[in-house]
CSV table of C-alpha atoms in Angstrom, one decimal:
chain,number,residue,atom,x,y,z
A,1,MET,CA,32.3,-35.5,-9.5
A,2,LYS,CA,33.0,-32.4,-7.4
A,3,ASN,CA,29.7,-30.6,-6.8
A,4,GLN,CA,29.8,-27.0,-8.2
A,5,THR,CA,26.9,-25.4,-6.5
A,6,LEU,CA,29.3,-23.1,-4.3
A,7,ARG,CA,31.1,-21.9,-7.3
A,8,TYR,CA,27.7,-21.2,-9.5
A,9,SER,CA,26.4,-19.7,-6.3
A,10,LEU,CA,29.2,-17.1,-6.3
A,11,THR,CA,29.0,-16.6,-10.0
A,12,GLN,CA,25.1,-15.6,-9.3
A,13,PHE,CA,26.2,-13.5,-6.5
A,14,THR,CA,28.9,-11.3,-8.4
A,15,PHE,CA,26.7,-11.4,-11.5
A,16,TRP,CA,23.9,-10.4,-10.0
A,17,ALA,CA,25.3,-7.8,-7.8
A,18,ALA,CA,26.9,-6.4,-10.7
A,19,SER,CA,23.7,-6.4,-12.7
A,20,THR,CA,21.3,-5.1,-10.1
A,21,GLY,CA,22.8,-1.5,-10.0
A,22,ALA,CA,23.3,-1.3,-13.8
A,23,ALA,CA,19.4,-2.2,-14.2
A,24,SER,CA,17.6,-1.3,-11.4
A,25,PHE,CA,19.1,2.2,-11.0
A,26,ALA,CA,19.5,3.0,-14.5
A,27,ALA,CA,16.6,5.7,-14.4
A,28,THR,CA,18.1,6.6,-11.0
A,29,TYR,CA,21.7,7.4,-12.8
A,30,LEU,CA,20.6,8.5,-16.0
A,31,LEU,CA,17.7,11.0,-14.5
A,32,GLY,CA,20.4,12.3,-12.2
A,33,GLN,CA,22.7,13.1,-15.3
A,34,GLY,CA,20.2,15.5,-16.3
A,35,ILE,CA,19.0,13.3,-19.3
A,36,ALA,CA,15.6,13.7,-20.1
A,37,SER,CA,13.0,11.1,-19.1
A,38,GLU,CA,11.8,10.4,-22.6
A,39,ILE,CA,15.5,9.7,-23.8
A,40,VAL,CA,15.8,7.5,-20.3
A,41,GLY,CA,13.0,5.3,-21.4
A,42,LEU,CA,14.2,5.0,-25.1
A,43,LEU,CA,17.8,4.2,-24.0
A,44,LEU,CA,16.7,1.4,-21.7
A,45,ALA,CA,14.4,0.1,-24.4
A,46,ALA,CA,17.1,0.0,-26.8
A,47,ALA,CA,19.2,-1.9,-24.1
A,48,GLY,CA,16.3,-4.4,-23.9
A,49,LEU,CA,15.6,-4.8,-27.4
A,50,LEU,CA,19.5,-5.5,-28.6
A,51,SER,CA,19.3,-7.9,-25.8
A,52,CYS,CA,16.3,-9.8,-26.9
A,53,LEU,CA,17.7,-10.0,-30.5
A,54,THR,CA,21.1,-11.1,-29.2
A,55,GLN,CA,20.2,-13.7,-26.8
A,56,PRO,CA,18.5,-16.4,-29.2
A,57,VAL,CA,21.8,-15.6,-31.7
A,58,LEU,CA,24.1,-16.4,-28.9
A,59,ALA,CA,22.2,-19.3,-27.9
A,60,GLY,CA,22.2,-20.6,-31.5
A,61,MET,CA,25.8,-20.4,-31.7
A,62,ALA,CA,26.4,-22.2,-28.6
A,63,ASP,CA,23.8,-24.8,-29.6
A,64,ARG,CA,25.7,-25.5,-32.8
A,65,ALA,CA,29.1,-25.4,-31.4
A,66,GLY,CA,30.7,-28.7,-31.5
A,67,ARG,CA,32.3,-28.0,-28.1
A,68,PHE,CA,31.8,-26.3,-25.1
A,69,VAL,CA,32.1,-22.6,-25.3
A,70,LEU,CA,29.7,-21.1,-22.8
A,71,LYS,CA,32.4,-20.0,-20.2
A,72,LYS,CA,34.6,-18.4,-22.6
A,73,VAL,CA,31.5,-16.4,-24.2
A,74,LEU,CA,30.4,-15.3,-20.7
A,75,VAL,CA,34.0,-14.3,-19.9
A,76,GLY,CA,34.1,-12.3,-23.2
A,77,MET,CA,31.0,-10.2,-22.3
A,78,SER,CA,31.7,-9.5,-19.0
A,79,LEU,CA,34.9,-8.0,-20.2
A,80,ASN,CA,32.8,-5.8,-22.2
A,81,CYS,CA,30.7,-4.9,-19.6
A,82,VAL,CA,33.5,-3.9,-17.6
A,83,LEU,CA,34.5,-1.7,-20.4
A,84,CYS,CA,31.4,0.0,-20.8
A,85,PHE,CA,31.0,1.0,-17.2
A,86,ALA,CA,34.7,2.1,-16.5
A,87,VAL,CA,34.8,4.2,-19.5
A,88,GLN,CA,32.3,6.5,-18.2
A,89,LEU,CA,34.8,7.3,-14.9
A,90,PHE,CA,36.9,9.4,-17.3
A,91,PRO,CA,36.7,12.9,-16.8
A,92,GLY,CA,35.2,15.1,-19.4
A,93,MET,CA,33.3,11.9,-21.0
A,94,PRO,CA,30.6,13.8,-23.1
A,95,MET,CA,27.1,12.9,-21.6
A,96,GLY,CA,25.7,11.6,-24.7
A,97,LEU,CA,28.4,8.8,-25.3
A,98,ALA,CA,28.4,8.0,-21.5
A,99,SER,CA,24.6,7.2,-22.0
A,100,LEU,CA,25.2,5.0,-24.8
A,101,CYS,CA,28.1,3.1,-23.2
A,102,TYR,CA,25.6,2.8,-20.2
A,103,MET,CA,23.0,1.2,-22.4
A,104,ALA,CA,25.8,-1.0,-24.1
A,105,GLY,CA,26.6,-2.3,-20.7
A,106,ILE,CA,23.3,-3.1,-19.5
A,107,TRP,CA,22.6,-4.6,-23.2
A,108,CYS,CA,25.7,-6.9,-22.6
A,109,SER,CA,24.8,-7.8,-19.2
A,110,ASP,CA,21.0,-8.7,-19.6
A,111,ALA,CA,22.0,-10.9,-22.8
A,112,MET,CA,24.1,-13.1,-20.5
A,113,VAL,CA,21.4,-14.3,-18.2
A,114,PRO,CA,20.3,-17.3,-20.4
A,115,LEU,CA,23.8,-18.2,-20.8
A,116,VAL,CA,24.5,-17.9,-17.2
A,117,ASN,CA,21.6,-20.5,-16.7
A,118,ALA,CA,22.7,-22.7,-19.4
A,119,LEU,CA,25.9,-23.0,-17.7
A,120,CYS,CA,24.1,-24.7,-14.6
A,121,ILE,CA,22.5,-27.2,-17.0
A,122,SER,CA,25.7,-28.0,-18.7
A,123,TYR,CA,27.6,-28.6,-15.9
A,124,THR,CA,25.1,-30.6,-14.4
A,125,GLN,CA,24.8,-32.6,-17.9
A,126,ALA,CA,28.6,-33.3,-17.5
A,127,GLY,CA,28.2,-34.8,-14.4
A,128,TYR,CA,29.2,-31.9,-11.9
A,129,PRO,CA,25.5,-31.5,-9.4
A,130,ILE,CA,24.6,-28.1,-9.1
A,131,ASN,CA,21.5,-26.8,-6.9
A,132,TYR,CA,20.0,-24.4,-9.0
A,133,GLY,CA,17.4,-23.2,-6.7
A,134,ALA,CA,20.0,-22.6,-4.1
A,135,ALA,CA,22.4,-20.6,-6.0
A,136,ARG,CA,19.8,-18.6,-7.8
A,137,GLY,CA,18.6,-17.8,-4.1
A,138,VAL,CA,21.8,-16.5,-3.3
A,139,GLY,CA,22.0,-14.3,-6.6
A,140,SER,CA,18.6,-12.6,-5.1
A,141,VAL,CA,20.4,-12.3,-2.0
A,142,ALA,CA,23.0,-10.5,-3.9
A,143,PHE,CA,20.6,-8.5,-5.7
A,144,ALA,CA,18.9,-7.4,-2.4
A,145,LEU,CA,22.6,-6.5,-0.8
A,146,SER,CA,23.5,-4.4,-3.7
A,147,SER,CA,20.0,-2.6,-3.9
A,148,LEU,CA,20.4,-1.6,-0.5
A,149,THR,CA,24.1,-0.7,-0.8
A,150,LEU,CA,23.7,1.4,-4.0
A,151,GLY,CA,20.7,3.7,-2.5
A,152,PHE,CA,22.6,4.8,-0.1
A,153,ILE,CA,26.3,5.0,-2.3
A,154,ILE,CA,24.1,7.0,-4.7
A,155,ALA,CA,22.4,9.3,-2.0
A,156,ARG,CA,25.5,10.1,0.0
A,157,LEU,CA,28.7,9.5,-2.4
A,158,GLY,CA,27.5,10.2,-5.5
A,159,SER,CA,27.1,8.0,-9.0
A,160,GLY,CA,31.0,7.6,-9.7
A,161,TRP,CA,31.1,5.5,-6.8
A,162,MET,CA,28.2,3.2,-8.2
A,163,LEU,CA,30.1,2.8,-11.3
A,164,LEU,CA,33.4,1.5,-9.7
A,165,PHE,CA,30.7,-0.9,-7.5
A,166,LEU,CA,29.8,-2.4,-11.0
A,167,VAL,CA,33.2,-2.8,-12.4
A,168,GLY,CA,34.1,-4.3,-9.0
A,169,PHE,CA,31.8,-7.2,-8.9
A,170,ARG,CA,31.9,-7.7,-12.9
A,171,LEU,CA,36.0,-8.3,-12.6
A,172,LEU,CA,35.2,-10.6,-9.4
A,173,SER,CA,32.7,-12.4,-11.9
A,174,ILE,CA,35.1,-13.3,-14.3
A,175,LEU,CA,37.7,-14.6,-12.0
A,176,ILE,CA,35.3,-17.2,-10.9
A,177,LEU,CA,34.2,-18.1,-14.5
A,178,LEU,CA,38.1,-18.7,-15.5
A,179,SER,CA,38.2,-21.2,-12.2
A,180,TYR,CA,35.4,-23.6,-13.6
A,181,PRO,CA,36.8,-26.8,-14.3
A,182,ALA,CA,37.1,-27.7,-18.0
A,183,ILE,CA,34.6,-29.6,-19.6
A,184,GLU,CA,33.4,-31.2,-22.7
A,185,LYS,CA,29.8,-30.5,-24.6
A,186,PRO,CA,27.5,-33.2,-23.3
A,187,LYS,CA,27.8,-36.1,-25.8
A,188,GLN,CA,23.8,-36.2,-26.3
A,189,ALA,CA,24.0,-32.4,-27.1
A,190,ALA,CA,26.9,-32.5,-29.0
A,191,ALA,CA,25.7,-35.6,-31.3
A,192,SER,CA,22.5,-33.7,-31.8
A,193,SER,CA,23.9,-30.2,-32.7
A,194,GLU,CA,23.3,-30.6,-36.4
A,195,GLU,CA,19.4,-31.3,-35.8
A,196,SER,CA,19.2,-27.9,-33.9
A,197,CYS,CA,16.6,-26.0,-35.3
A,198,SER,CA,17.0,-22.6,-36.8
A,199,VAL,CA,15.9,-19.4,-34.7
A,200,GLY,CA,13.0,-19.2,-37.4
A,201,ARG,CA,12.1,-22.4,-37.3
A,202,PHE,CA,12.0,-22.5,-33.6
A,203,PHE,CA,8.7,-20.6,-33.7
A,204,THR,CA,7.0,-23.2,-35.4
A,205,GLN,CA,8.0,-26.3,-33.8
A,206,TYR,CA,7.3,-24.9,-30.3
A,207,ARG,CA,4.3,-22.8,-30.9
A,208,TRP,CA,2.6,-22.9,-27.8
A,209,TYR,CA,5.6,-22.7,-25.7
A,210,CYS,CA,6.2,-19.2,-28.0
A,211,ALA,CA,2.6,-18.1,-27.1
A,212,SER,CA,3.1,-18.2,-23.4
A,213,LEU,CA,6.2,-16.2,-23.7
A,214,LEU,CA,4.0,-13.5,-24.5
A,215,GLY,CA,2.9,-13.5,-21.1
A,216,ILE,CA,6.3,-13.7,-19.5
A,217,LEU,CA,6.9,-10.6,-21.8
A,218,PHE,CA,3.9,-8.2,-20.6
A,219,LEU,CA,4.9,-9.5,-16.6
A,220,GLY,CA,8.3,-8.4,-17.4
A,221,MET,CA,6.9,-5.2,-18.9
A,222,TYR,CA,5.0,-4.6,-15.6
A,223,HIS,CA,8.1,-5.6,-13.2
A,224,ALA,CA,10.6,-3.6,-14.8
A,225,MET,CA,8.7,-0.2,-15.4
A,226,THR,CA,7.6,-0.3,-11.8
A,227,GLU,CA,11.3,-1.3,-10.5
A,228,ASN,CA,13.2,1.3,-12.9
A,229,TYR,CA,10.5,4.2,-12.0
A,230,LEU,CA,10.4,3.5,-8.3
A,231,ILE,CA,12.1,6.4,-7.9
A,232,ALA,CA,9.4,8.6,-9.3
A,233,ILE,CA,6.6,6.3,-7.6
A,234,LEU,CA,8.7,7.2,-4.1
A,235,GLY,CA,9.3,10.6,-5.0
A,236,ARG,CA,5.8,11.2,-5.1
A,237,LEU,CA,5.6,9.9,-1.6
A,238,GLY,CA,8.7,11.9,-0.4
A,239,GLY,CA,11.2,9.4,-0.9
A,240,ASP,CA,14.6,9.4,-2.7
A,241,SER,CA,17.3,6.7,-3.9
A,242,SER,CA,17.8,5.4,-0.1
A,243,HIS,CA,14.0,4.5,-0.3
A,244,VAL,CA,14.2,2.7,-3.6
A,245,GLY,CA,17.4,0.9,-2.3
A,246,LYS,CA,15.5,-0.2,0.7
A,247,ALA,CA,12.4,-1.1,-1.4
A,248,LEU,CA,14.5,-3.5,-3.4
A,249,PHE,CA,16.4,-5.1,-0.5
A,250,ILE,CA,12.8,-6.1,0.9
A,251,SER,CA,11.8,-7.7,-2.2
A,252,SER,CA,15.0,-9.2,-3.0
A,253,MET,CA,15.4,-10.5,0.4
A,254,VAL,CA,11.8,-12.2,0.9
A,255,GLY,CA,12.5,-13.3,-3.0
A,256,ALA,CA,15.7,-15.2,-2.1
A,257,GLU,CA,14.3,-17.1,0.6
A,258,VAL,CA,11.8,-18.5,-1.7
A,259,ILE,CA,14.2,-18.9,-4.7
A,260,PHE,CA,16.4,-20.8,-2.4
A,261,PHE,CA,13.8,-23.4,-1.4
A,262,ILE,CA,12.0,-23.5,-5.0
A,263,ASP,CA,13.0,-27.2,-5.5
A,264,LYS,CA,11.1,-28.3,-2.7
A,265,ILE,CA,8.2,-25.7,-3.3
A,266,ARG,CA,8.2,-27.9,-6.8
A,267,ARG,CA,7.5,-30.7,-5.2
A,268,PHE,CA,4.3,-29.8,-4.4
A,269,LEU,CA,3.0,-27.7,-7.2
A,270,PRO,CA,3.9,-28.5,-10.9
A,271,ASP,CA,5.8,-25.4,-12.4
A,272,THR,CA,2.7,-24.4,-14.5
A,273,CYS,CA,0.9,-23.7,-11.5
A,274,LEU,CA,3.5,-22.0,-10.2
A,275,LEU,CA,3.8,-19.5,-13.2
A,276,LYS,CA,0.1,-18.9,-12.9
A,277,ILE,CA,0.3,-18.0,-9.2
A,278,SER,CA,3.1,-15.8,-10.3
A,279,ALA,CA,0.8,-13.9,-12.7
A,280,CYS,CA,-1.9,-13.5,-10.3
A,281,THR,CA,0.7,-11.9,-7.7
A,282,PHE,CA,2.0,-9.4,-10.3
A,283,LEU,CA,-1.4,-8.5,-10.9
A,284,LEU,CA,-2.4,-8.1,-7.3
A,285,LYS,CA,0.5,-6.1,-6.7
A,286,ALA,CA,0.0,-3.7,-9.6
A,287,VAL,CA,-3.6,-2.8,-8.4
A,288,LEU,CA,-2.4,-2.3,-4.6
A,289,PHE,CA,0.5,0.0,-5.8
A,290,TYR,CA,-2.1,2.1,-7.5
A,291,PHE,CA,-3.7,2.8,-4.1
A,292,ALA,CA,-0.6,2.8,-2.0
A,293,GLY,CA,-0.3,6.3,-0.1
A,294,SER,CA,2.8,6.1,1.8
A,295,ILE,CA,6.2,4.7,1.5
A,296,GLY,CA,5.7,2.1,4.2
A,297,THR,CA,2.9,0.9,2.2
A,298,ILE,CA,5.0,0.6,-0.9
A,299,TYR,CA,7.5,-1.6,1.5
A,300,LEU,CA,4.9,-3.9,2.7
A,301,LEU,CA,3.6,-4.4,-0.7
A,302,GLN,CA,7.2,-5.5,-1.8
A,303,LEU,CA,6.5,-8.6,0.1
A,304,LEU,CA,4.6,-9.7,-2.5
A,305,GLN,CA,7.9,-10.6,-4.2
A,306,MET,CA,7.7,-14.0,-2.6
A,307,THR,CA,5.1,-15.5,-5.0
A,308,SER,CA,5.7,-12.9,-8.2
A,309,TYR,CA,9.3,-12.7,-9.4
A,310,ALA,CA,10.5,-15.2,-7.0
A,311,PHE,CA,8.2,-17.9,-8.5
A,312,LEU,CA,8.5,-16.7,-12.3
A,313,ASP,CA,12.6,-16.2,-12.5
A,314,PRO,CA,13.6,-19.6,-11.2
A,315,ILE,CA,10.4,-21.5,-13.3
A,316,GLN,CA,11.4,-20.2,-16.1
A,317,VAL,CA,14.3,-22.3,-16.3
A,318,TYR,CA,12.6,-25.4,-15.4
A,319,TYR,CA,9.7,-24.4,-17.7
A,320,ALA,CA,12.0,-24.0,-20.6
A,321,LYS,CA,13.7,-27.1,-20.1
A,322,ALA,CA,10.4,-29.1,-19.9
A,323,LYS,CA,9.2,-27.7,-23.3
A,324,VAL,CA,12.3,-27.7,-25.6
A,325,ARG,CA,14.5,-30.6,-26.8
A,326,GLN,CA,17.9,-31.5,-25.2
A,327,ALA,CA,19.2,-30.2,-29.0
A,328,ASP,CA,17.7,-26.7,-28.6
A,329,MET,CA,18.5,-26.6,-25.0
A,330,VAL,CA,20.3,-23.2,-25.0
A,331,LYS,CA,17.8,-21.6,-27.5
A,332,GLY,CA,15.1,-22.7,-25.1
A,333,GLN,CA,16.6,-20.8,-22.2
A,334,ALA,CA,17.2,-17.6,-24.7
A,335,PHE,CA,13.7,-17.2,-26.0
A,336,VAL,CA,12.3,-17.5,-22.7
A,337,THR,CA,14.9,-14.7,-21.1
A,338,ALA,CA,14.2,-12.9,-24.6
A,339,ALA,CA,10.6,-12.6,-24.0
A,340,TYR,CA,11.4,-11.2,-20.5
A,341,ALA,CA,14.3,-8.9,-22.0
A,342,LEU,CA,11.6,-7.8,-24.8
A,343,GLY,CA,9.3,-7.3,-22.1
A,344,CYS,CA,11.8,-5.0,-19.9
A,345,SER,CA,12.5,-3.0,-22.8
A,346,ALA,CA,9.1,-2.3,-23.5
A,347,GLY,CA,8.2,-1.6,-20.0
A,348,ASN,CA,11.1,0.9,-19.7
A,349,PHE,CA,10.2,2.9,-22.9
A,350,ALA,CA,6.5,3.0,-21.6
A,351,GLY,CA,7.7,4.1,-18.1
A,352,GLY,CA,10.0,7.1,-19.9
A,353,GLN,CA,7.0,8.2,-22.2
A,354,LEU,CA,4.2,7.8,-19.3
A,355,LEU,CA,6.4,9.7,-16.6
A,356,PRO,CA,5.7,13.0,-17.9
A,357,LEU,CA,2.1,12.2,-17.6
A,358,GLY,CA,2.3,11.7,-13.9
A,359,VAL,CA,3.0,8.7,-11.8
A,360,ASP,CA,-0.7,7.4,-12.0
A,361,ALA,CA,-0.5,7.1,-15.8
A,362,ILE,CA,2.6,4.5,-15.0
A,363,LEU,CA,0.5,2.8,-12.2
A,364,ILE,CA,-2.6,2.2,-14.3
A,365,ALA,CA,-0.3,1.2,-17.4
A,366,GLY,CA,1.2,-1.2,-14.9
A,367,ILE,CA,-2.4,-3.0,-14.1
A,368,ALA,CA,-3.1,-3.5,-18.1
A,369,MET,CA,0.5,-5.2,-18.5
A,370,ALA,CA,0.1,-7.4,-15.6
A,371,ALA,CA,-3.5,-8.4,-16.6
A,372,ALA,CA,-2.5,-9.2,-20.1
A,373,GLY,CA,0.4,-11.1,-18.9
A,374,THR,CA,-2.1,-13.1,-16.6
A,375,VAL,CA,-4.7,-13.8,-19.2
A,376,ILE,CA,-2.0,-15.0,-21.8
A,377,LEU,CA,-0.3,-17.7,-19.1
A,378,PHE,CA,-3.8,-19.2,-18.0
A,379,LEU,CA,-4.7,-19.8,-21.7
A,380,THR,CA,-1.2,-21.2,-22.9
A,381,VAL,CA,1.2,-22.8,-20.3
A,382,ASN,CA,-0.9,-26.3,-20.3
A,383,ARG,CA,-0.8,-26.5,-23.7
A,384,GLU,CA,1.7,-29.0,-25.3
A,385,ASP,CA,3.3,-28.8,-28.4
A,386,CYS,CA,2.8,-31.5,-30.8
A,387,PHE,CA,6.6,-31.4,-31.4
A,388,VAL,CA,7.0,-32.1,-27.6
A,389,GLU,CA,4.6,-34.6,-27.4
A,390,CYS,CA,6.3,-36.5,-30.1
A,391,GLY,CA,9.6,-36.2,-29.1
């Protein structure tokens, strides 16, 4: 059957181009609208928390559905994102309502991540080959280009153009999703839909897997806090939103190359080892960020993305697939992305509360977060759940 790597690569490109600005420039946008940093942190934390709670629920519905529903769900959620960001373009919109709409847009966008990953797995199982690593690498390129572009857009044209950028790419994403061929739910998954465990029971059946997700949570906490408050970190060194865009461009581009070839890297190192390397790199980056004394140093440290986020992001998909039964496939993807989303939520909240205390407070907290994630992953990723061993 026809290879769907190109179509899925376009899905990844448009999805991450739209998601990047919404998330990475959220603090820049909201702080620029005159909202206090504590409120910004609370809004971003609420978006992440709601995403974390929503992902397993949506995944459970998809797992239990007797037919393939992922494409329709993704289109519907993408339309909701369009509405949330487009409504802010209307003149006279109260800032409180606009902020809530922005939060809802991020929430919906984050909740789509495990479903986008599951889309790849579903089409692969239905006989449509997809190179996930290559497609996700294209998504990282989109992240890089979007970061660079939006940094300049915000600095020179204003936030209104940023919103138009987000809406435009989300509409393109919808058109691409609608172009996917119709498929049936894989027979094995459909036959085992009734055997899919509940969200509550998932924790008891996959104990070590869920424990390892705490490590991913802490790494997400550090990564989100550092990225979203990079404007403050670089601001202390004399930078602005254009420097934030350049820094994110560097990290995303070097990460994209690694993600593109992740399947080849996995031939030499197991997924658990790659997760450990990722954790150690996050910790190293956290420590070096604290001692960075110039914008150039920050740019240089962004190269560590090659073995930090560039390993963590795609390996989550393979790690979840290996640890969880086919009947719980979408939930397995949802739980790992929900853990990361919850970490991002906590990191955004912590950053907002710590910013009034100074950038040093953010950087020191970041070291503690990365250290906690590293320790947990080293203690858990090589442990097997009894259920997995038996099944």
